[in-house]
PDB file of N, CA and C in Angstrom:
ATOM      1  N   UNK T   8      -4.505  33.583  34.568  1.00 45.00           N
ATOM      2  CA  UNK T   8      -4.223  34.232  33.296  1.00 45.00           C
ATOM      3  C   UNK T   8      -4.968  35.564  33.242  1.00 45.00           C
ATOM      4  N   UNK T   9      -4.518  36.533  32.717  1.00 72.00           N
ATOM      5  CA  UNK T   9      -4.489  38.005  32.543  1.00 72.00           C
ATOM      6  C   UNK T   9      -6.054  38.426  31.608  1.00 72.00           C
ATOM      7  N   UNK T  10      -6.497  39.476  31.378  1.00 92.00           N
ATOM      8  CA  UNK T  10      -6.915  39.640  30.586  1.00 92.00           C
ATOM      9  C   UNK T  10      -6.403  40.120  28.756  1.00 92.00           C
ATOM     10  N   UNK T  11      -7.196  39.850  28.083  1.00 96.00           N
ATOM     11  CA  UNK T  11      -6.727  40.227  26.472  1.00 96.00           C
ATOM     12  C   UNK T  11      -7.527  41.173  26.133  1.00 96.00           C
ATOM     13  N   UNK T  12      -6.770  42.262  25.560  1.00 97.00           N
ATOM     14  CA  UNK T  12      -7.237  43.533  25.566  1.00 97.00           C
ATOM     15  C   UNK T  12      -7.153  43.414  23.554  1.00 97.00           C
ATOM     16  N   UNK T  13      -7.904  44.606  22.772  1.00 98.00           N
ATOM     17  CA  UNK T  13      -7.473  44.788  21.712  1.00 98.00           C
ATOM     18  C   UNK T  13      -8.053  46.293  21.622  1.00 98.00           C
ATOM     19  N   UNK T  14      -6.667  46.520  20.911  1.00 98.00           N
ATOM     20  CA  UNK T  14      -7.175  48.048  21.095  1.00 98.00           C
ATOM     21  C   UNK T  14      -7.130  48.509  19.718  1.00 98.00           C
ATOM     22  N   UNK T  15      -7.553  49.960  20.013  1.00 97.00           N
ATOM     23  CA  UNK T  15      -7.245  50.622  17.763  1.00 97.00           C
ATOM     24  C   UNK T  15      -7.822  52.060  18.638  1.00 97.00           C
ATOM     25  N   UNK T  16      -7.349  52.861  17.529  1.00 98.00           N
ATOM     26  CA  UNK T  16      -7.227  53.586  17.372  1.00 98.00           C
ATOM     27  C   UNK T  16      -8.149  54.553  16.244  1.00 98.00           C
ATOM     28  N   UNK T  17      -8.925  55.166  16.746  1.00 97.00           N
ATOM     29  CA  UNK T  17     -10.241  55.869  15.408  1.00 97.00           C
ATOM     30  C   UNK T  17      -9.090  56.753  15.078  1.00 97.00           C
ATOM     31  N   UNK T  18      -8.836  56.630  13.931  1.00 94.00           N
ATOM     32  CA  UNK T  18      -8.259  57.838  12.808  1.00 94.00           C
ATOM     33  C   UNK T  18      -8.895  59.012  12.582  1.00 94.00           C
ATOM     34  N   UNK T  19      -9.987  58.858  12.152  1.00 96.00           N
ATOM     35  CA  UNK T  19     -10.619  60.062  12.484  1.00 96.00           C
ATOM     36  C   UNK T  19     -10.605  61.061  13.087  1.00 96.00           C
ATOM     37  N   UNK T  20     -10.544  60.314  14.152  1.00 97.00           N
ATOM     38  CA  UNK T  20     -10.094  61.569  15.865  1.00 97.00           C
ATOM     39  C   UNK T  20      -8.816  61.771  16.036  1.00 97.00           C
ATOM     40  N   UNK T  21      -7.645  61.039  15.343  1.00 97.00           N
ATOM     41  CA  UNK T  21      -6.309  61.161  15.905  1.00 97.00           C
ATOM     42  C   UNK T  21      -5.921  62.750  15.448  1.00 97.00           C
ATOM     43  N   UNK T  22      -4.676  63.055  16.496  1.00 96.00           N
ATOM     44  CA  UNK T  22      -4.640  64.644  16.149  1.00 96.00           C
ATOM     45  C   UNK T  22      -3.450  64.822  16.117  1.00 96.00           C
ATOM     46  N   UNK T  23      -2.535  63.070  16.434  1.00 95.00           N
ATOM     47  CA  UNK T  23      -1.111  63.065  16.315  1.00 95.00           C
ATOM     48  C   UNK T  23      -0.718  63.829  17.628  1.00 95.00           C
ATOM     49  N   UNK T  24      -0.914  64.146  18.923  1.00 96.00           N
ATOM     50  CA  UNK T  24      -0.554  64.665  19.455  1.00 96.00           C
ATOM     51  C   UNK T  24       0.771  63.792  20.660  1.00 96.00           C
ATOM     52  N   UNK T  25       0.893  62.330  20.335  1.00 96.00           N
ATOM     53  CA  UNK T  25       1.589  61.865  20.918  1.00 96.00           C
ATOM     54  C   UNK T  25       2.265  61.457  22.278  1.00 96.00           C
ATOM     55  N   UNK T  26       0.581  61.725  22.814  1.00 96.00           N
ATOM     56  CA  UNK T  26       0.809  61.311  24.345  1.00 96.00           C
ATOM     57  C   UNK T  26       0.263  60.214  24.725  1.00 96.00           C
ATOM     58  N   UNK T  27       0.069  59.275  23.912  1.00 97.00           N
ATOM     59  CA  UNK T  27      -0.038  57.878  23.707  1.00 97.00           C
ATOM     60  C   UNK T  27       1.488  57.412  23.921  1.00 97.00           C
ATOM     61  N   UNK T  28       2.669  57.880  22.971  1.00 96.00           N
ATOM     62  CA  UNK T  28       3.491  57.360  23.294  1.00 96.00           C
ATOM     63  C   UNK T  28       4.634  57.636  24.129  1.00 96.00           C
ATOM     64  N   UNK T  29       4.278  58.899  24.773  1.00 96.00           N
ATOM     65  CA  UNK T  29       4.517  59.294  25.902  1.00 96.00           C
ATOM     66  C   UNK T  29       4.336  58.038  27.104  1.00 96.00           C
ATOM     67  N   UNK T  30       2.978  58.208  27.284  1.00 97.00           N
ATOM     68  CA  UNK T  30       2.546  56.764  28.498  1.00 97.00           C
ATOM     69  C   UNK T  30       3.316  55.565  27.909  1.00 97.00           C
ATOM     70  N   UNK T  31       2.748  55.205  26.286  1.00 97.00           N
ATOM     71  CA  UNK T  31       3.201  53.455  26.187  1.00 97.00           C
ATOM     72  C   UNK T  31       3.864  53.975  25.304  1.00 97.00           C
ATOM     73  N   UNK T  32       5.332  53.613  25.223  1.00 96.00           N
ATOM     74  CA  UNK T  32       6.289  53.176  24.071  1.00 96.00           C
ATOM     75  C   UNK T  32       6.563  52.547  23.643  1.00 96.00           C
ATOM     76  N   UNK T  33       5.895  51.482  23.857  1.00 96.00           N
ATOM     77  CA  UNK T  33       6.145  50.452  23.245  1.00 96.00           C
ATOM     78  C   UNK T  33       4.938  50.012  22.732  1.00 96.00           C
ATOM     79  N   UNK T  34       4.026  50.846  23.356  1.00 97.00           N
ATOM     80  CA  UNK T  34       2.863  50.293  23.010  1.00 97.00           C
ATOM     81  C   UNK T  34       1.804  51.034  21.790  1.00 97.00           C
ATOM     82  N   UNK T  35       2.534  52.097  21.289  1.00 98.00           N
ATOM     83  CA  UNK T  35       1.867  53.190  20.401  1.00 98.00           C
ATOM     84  C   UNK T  35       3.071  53.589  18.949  1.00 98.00           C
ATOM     85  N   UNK T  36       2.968  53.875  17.808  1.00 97.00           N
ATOM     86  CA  UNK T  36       3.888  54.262  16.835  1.00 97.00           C
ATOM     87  C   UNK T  36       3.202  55.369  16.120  1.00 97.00           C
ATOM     88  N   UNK T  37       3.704  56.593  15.837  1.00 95.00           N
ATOM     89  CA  UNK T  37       3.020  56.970  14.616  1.00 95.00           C
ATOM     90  C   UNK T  37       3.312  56.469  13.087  1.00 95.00           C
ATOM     91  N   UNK T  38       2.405  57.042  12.765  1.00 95.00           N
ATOM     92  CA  UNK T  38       3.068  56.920  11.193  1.00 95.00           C
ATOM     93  C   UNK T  38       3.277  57.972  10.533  1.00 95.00           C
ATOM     94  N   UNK T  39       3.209  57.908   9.169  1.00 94.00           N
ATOM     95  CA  UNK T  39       4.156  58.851   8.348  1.00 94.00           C
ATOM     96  C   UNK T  39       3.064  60.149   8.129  1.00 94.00           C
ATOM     97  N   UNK T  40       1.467  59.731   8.569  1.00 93.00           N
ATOM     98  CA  UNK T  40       0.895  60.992   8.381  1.00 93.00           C
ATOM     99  C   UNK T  40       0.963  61.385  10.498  1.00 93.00           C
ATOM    100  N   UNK T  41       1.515  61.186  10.981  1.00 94.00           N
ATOM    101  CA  UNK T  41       1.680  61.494  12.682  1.00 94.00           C
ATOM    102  C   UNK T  41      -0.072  61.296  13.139  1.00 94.00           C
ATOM    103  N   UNK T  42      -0.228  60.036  12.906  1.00 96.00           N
ATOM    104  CA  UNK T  42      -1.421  59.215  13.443  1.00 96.00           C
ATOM    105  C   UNK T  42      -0.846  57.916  14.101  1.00 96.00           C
ATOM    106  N   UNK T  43      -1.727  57.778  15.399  1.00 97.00           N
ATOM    107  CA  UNK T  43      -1.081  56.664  15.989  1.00 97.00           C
ATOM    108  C   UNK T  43      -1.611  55.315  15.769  1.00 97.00           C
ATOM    109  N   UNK T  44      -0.911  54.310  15.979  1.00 97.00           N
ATOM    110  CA  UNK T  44      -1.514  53.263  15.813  1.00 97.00           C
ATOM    111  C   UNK T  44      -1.035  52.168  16.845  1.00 97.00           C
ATOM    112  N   UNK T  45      -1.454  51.265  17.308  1.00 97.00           N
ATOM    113  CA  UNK T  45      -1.450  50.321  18.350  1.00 97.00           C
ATOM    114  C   UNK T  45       0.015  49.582  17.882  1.00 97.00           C
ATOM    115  N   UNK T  46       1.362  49.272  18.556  1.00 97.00           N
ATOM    116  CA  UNK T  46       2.028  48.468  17.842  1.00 97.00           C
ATOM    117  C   UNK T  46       1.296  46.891  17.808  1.00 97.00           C
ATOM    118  N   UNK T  47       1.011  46.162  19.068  1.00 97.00           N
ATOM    119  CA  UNK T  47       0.027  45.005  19.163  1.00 97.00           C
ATOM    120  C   UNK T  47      -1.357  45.345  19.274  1.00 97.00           C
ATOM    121  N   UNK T  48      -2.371  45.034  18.538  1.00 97.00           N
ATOM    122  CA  UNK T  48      -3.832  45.520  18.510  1.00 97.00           C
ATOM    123  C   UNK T  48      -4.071  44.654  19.757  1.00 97.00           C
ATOM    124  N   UNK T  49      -3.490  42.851  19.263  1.00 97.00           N
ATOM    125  CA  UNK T  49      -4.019  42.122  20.742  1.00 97.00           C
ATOM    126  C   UNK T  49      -2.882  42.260  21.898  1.00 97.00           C
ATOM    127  N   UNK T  50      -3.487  42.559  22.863  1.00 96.00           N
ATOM    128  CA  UNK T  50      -2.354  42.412  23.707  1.00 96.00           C
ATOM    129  C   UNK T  50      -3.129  42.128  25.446  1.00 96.00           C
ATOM    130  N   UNK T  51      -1.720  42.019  26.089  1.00 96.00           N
ATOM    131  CA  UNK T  51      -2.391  41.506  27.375  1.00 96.00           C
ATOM    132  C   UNK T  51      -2.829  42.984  27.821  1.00 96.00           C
ATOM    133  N   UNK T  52      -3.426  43.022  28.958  1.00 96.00           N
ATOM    134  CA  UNK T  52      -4.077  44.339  29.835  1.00 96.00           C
ATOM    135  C   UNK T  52      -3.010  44.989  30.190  1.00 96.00           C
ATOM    136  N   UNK T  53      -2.516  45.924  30.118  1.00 93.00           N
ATOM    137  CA  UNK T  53      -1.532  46.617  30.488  1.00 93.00           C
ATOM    138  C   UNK T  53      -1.933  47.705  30.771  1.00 93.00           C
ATOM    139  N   UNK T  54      -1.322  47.970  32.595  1.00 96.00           N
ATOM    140  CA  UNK T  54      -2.062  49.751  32.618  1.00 96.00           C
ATOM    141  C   UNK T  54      -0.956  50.687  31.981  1.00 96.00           C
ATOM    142  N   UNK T  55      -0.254  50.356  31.601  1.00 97.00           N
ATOM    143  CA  UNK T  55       0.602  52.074  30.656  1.00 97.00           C
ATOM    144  C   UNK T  55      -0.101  52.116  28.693  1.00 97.00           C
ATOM    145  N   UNK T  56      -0.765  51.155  28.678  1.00 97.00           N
ATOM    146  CA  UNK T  56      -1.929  51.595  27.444  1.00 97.00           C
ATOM    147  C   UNK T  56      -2.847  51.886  28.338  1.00 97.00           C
ATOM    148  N   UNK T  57      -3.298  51.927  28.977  1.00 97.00           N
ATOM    149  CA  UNK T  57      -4.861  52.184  29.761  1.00 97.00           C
ATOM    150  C   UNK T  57      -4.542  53.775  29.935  1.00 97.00           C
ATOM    151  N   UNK T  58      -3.319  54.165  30.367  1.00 97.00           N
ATOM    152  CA  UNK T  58      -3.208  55.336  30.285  1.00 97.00           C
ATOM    153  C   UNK T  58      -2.749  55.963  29.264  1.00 97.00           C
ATOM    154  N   UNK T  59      -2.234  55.139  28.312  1.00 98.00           N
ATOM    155  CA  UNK T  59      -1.987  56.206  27.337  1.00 98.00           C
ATOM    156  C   UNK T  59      -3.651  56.544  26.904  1.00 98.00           C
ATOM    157  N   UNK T  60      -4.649  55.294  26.857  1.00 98.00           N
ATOM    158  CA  UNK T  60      -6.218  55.516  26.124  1.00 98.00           C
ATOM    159  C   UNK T  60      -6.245  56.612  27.111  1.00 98.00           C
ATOM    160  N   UNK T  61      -6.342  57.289  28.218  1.00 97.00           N
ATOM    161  CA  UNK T  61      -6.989  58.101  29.613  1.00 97.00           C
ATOM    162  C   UNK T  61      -6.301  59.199  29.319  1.00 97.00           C
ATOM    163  N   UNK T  62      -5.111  59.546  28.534  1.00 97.00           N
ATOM    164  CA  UNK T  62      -4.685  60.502  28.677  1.00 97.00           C
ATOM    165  C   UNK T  62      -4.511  61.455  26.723  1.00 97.00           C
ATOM    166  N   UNK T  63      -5.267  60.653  26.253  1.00 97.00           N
ATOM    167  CA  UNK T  63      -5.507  60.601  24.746  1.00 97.00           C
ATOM    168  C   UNK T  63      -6.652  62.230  24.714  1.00 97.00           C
ATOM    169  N   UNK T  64      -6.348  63.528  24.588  1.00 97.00           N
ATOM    170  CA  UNK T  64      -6.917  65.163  24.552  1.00 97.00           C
ATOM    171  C   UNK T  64      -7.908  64.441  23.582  1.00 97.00           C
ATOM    172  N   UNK T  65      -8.169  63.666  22.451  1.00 97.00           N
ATOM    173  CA  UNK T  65      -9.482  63.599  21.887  1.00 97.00           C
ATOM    174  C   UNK T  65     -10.084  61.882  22.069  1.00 97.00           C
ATOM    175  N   UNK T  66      -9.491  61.544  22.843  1.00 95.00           N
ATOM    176  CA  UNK T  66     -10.218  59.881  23.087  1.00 95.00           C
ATOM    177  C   UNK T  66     -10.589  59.027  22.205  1.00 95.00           C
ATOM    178  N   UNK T  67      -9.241  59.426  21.011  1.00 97.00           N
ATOM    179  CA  UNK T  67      -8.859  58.745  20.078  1.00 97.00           C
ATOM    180  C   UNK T  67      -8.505  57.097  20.530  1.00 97.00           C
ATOM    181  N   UNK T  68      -8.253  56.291  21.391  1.00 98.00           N
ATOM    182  CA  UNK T  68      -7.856  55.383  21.702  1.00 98.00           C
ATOM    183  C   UNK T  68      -9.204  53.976  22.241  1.00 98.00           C
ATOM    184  N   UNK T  69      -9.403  53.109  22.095  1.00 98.00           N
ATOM    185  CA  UNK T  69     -10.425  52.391  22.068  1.00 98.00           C
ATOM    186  C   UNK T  69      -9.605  50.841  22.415  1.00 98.00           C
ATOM    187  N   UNK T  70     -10.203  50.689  23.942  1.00 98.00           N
ATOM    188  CA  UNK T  70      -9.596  49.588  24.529  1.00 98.00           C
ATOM    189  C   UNK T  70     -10.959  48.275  24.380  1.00 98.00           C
ATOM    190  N   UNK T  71     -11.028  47.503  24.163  1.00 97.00           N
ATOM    191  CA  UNK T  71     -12.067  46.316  24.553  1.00 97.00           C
ATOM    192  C   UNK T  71     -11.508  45.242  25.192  1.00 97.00           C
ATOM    193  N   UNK T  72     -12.063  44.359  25.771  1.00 96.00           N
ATOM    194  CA  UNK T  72     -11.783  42.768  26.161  1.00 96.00           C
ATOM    195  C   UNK T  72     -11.878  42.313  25.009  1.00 96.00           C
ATOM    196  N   UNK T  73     -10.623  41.644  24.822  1.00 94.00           N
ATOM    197  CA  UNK T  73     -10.697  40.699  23.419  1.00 94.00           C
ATOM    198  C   UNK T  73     -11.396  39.373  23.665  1.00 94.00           C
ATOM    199  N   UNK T  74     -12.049  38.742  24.501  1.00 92.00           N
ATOM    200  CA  UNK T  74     -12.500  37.360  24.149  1.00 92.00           C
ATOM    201  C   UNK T  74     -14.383  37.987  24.318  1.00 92.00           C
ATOM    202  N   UNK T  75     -14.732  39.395  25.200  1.00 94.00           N
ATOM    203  CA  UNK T  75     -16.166  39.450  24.705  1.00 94.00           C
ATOM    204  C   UNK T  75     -16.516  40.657  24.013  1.00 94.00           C
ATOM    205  N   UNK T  76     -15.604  41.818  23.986  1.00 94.00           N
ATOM    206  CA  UNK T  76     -15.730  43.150  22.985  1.00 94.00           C
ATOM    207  C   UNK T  76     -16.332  44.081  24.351  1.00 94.00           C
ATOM    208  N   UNK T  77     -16.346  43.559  25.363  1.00 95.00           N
ATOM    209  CA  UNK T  77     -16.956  44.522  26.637  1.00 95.00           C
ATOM    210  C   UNK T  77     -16.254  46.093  26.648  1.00 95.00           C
ATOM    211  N   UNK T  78     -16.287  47.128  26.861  1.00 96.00           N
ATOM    212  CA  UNK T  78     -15.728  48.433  26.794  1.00 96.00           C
ATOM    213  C   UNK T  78     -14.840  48.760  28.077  1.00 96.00           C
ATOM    214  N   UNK T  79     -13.698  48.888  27.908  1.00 96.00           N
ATOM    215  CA  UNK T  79     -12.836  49.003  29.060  1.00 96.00           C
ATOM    216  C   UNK T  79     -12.568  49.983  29.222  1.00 96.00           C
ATOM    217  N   UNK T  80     -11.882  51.152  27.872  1.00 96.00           N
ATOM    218  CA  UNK T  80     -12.075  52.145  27.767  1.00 96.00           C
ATOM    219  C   UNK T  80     -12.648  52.696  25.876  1.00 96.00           C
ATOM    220  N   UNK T  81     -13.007  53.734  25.991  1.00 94.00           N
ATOM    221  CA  UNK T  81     -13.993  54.655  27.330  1.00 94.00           C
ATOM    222  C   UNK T  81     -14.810  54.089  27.650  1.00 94.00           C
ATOM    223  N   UNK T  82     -15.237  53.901  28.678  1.00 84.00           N
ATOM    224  CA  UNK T  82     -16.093  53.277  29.696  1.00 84.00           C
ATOM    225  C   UNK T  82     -17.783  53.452  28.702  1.00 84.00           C
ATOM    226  N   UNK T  83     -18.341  52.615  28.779  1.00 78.00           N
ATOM    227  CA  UNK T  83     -19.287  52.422  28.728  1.00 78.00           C
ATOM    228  C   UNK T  83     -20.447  53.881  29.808  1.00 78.00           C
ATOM    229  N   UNK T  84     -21.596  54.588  28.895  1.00 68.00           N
ATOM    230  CA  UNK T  84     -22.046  55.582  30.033  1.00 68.00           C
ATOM    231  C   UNK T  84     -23.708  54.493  31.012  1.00 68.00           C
TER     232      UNK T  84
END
């Protein structure tokens, strides 16, 4: 069995620039103010969210392991 990822998205930082859903389409939506948001917060590990978090211009995107909160992305320094 896979890993469980949960991801979100800091609002704060979002800039709406939409290359989240560029990488994952299925995996990113904006909304009505063009801020993104996770369509599944839990979800399995998937690398086309890993890249949409990697390819996010303000690193708006925040991946963890859902069963210990470990930092997947952004990496831990």
């Amino acid at each position: 069995m896979g890993d469980r990822w949960h991801v979100e998205v800091d609002r704060s930082l979002c800039i709406g620039s939409a290359q989240c859903l560029h990488h994952a389409p299925h995996g990113f939506r904006l909304d009505a103010a063009r801020q993104s948001r996770p369509v599944e917060p839990d979800t399995d590990a998937n690398e086309r969210i890993l890249e949409a978090a990697e390819s996010c211009p303000v690193e708006a995107i925040v991946i963890t392991l859902g069963d210990s909160g470990e930092a997947v992305f952004p990496p831990e320094d």
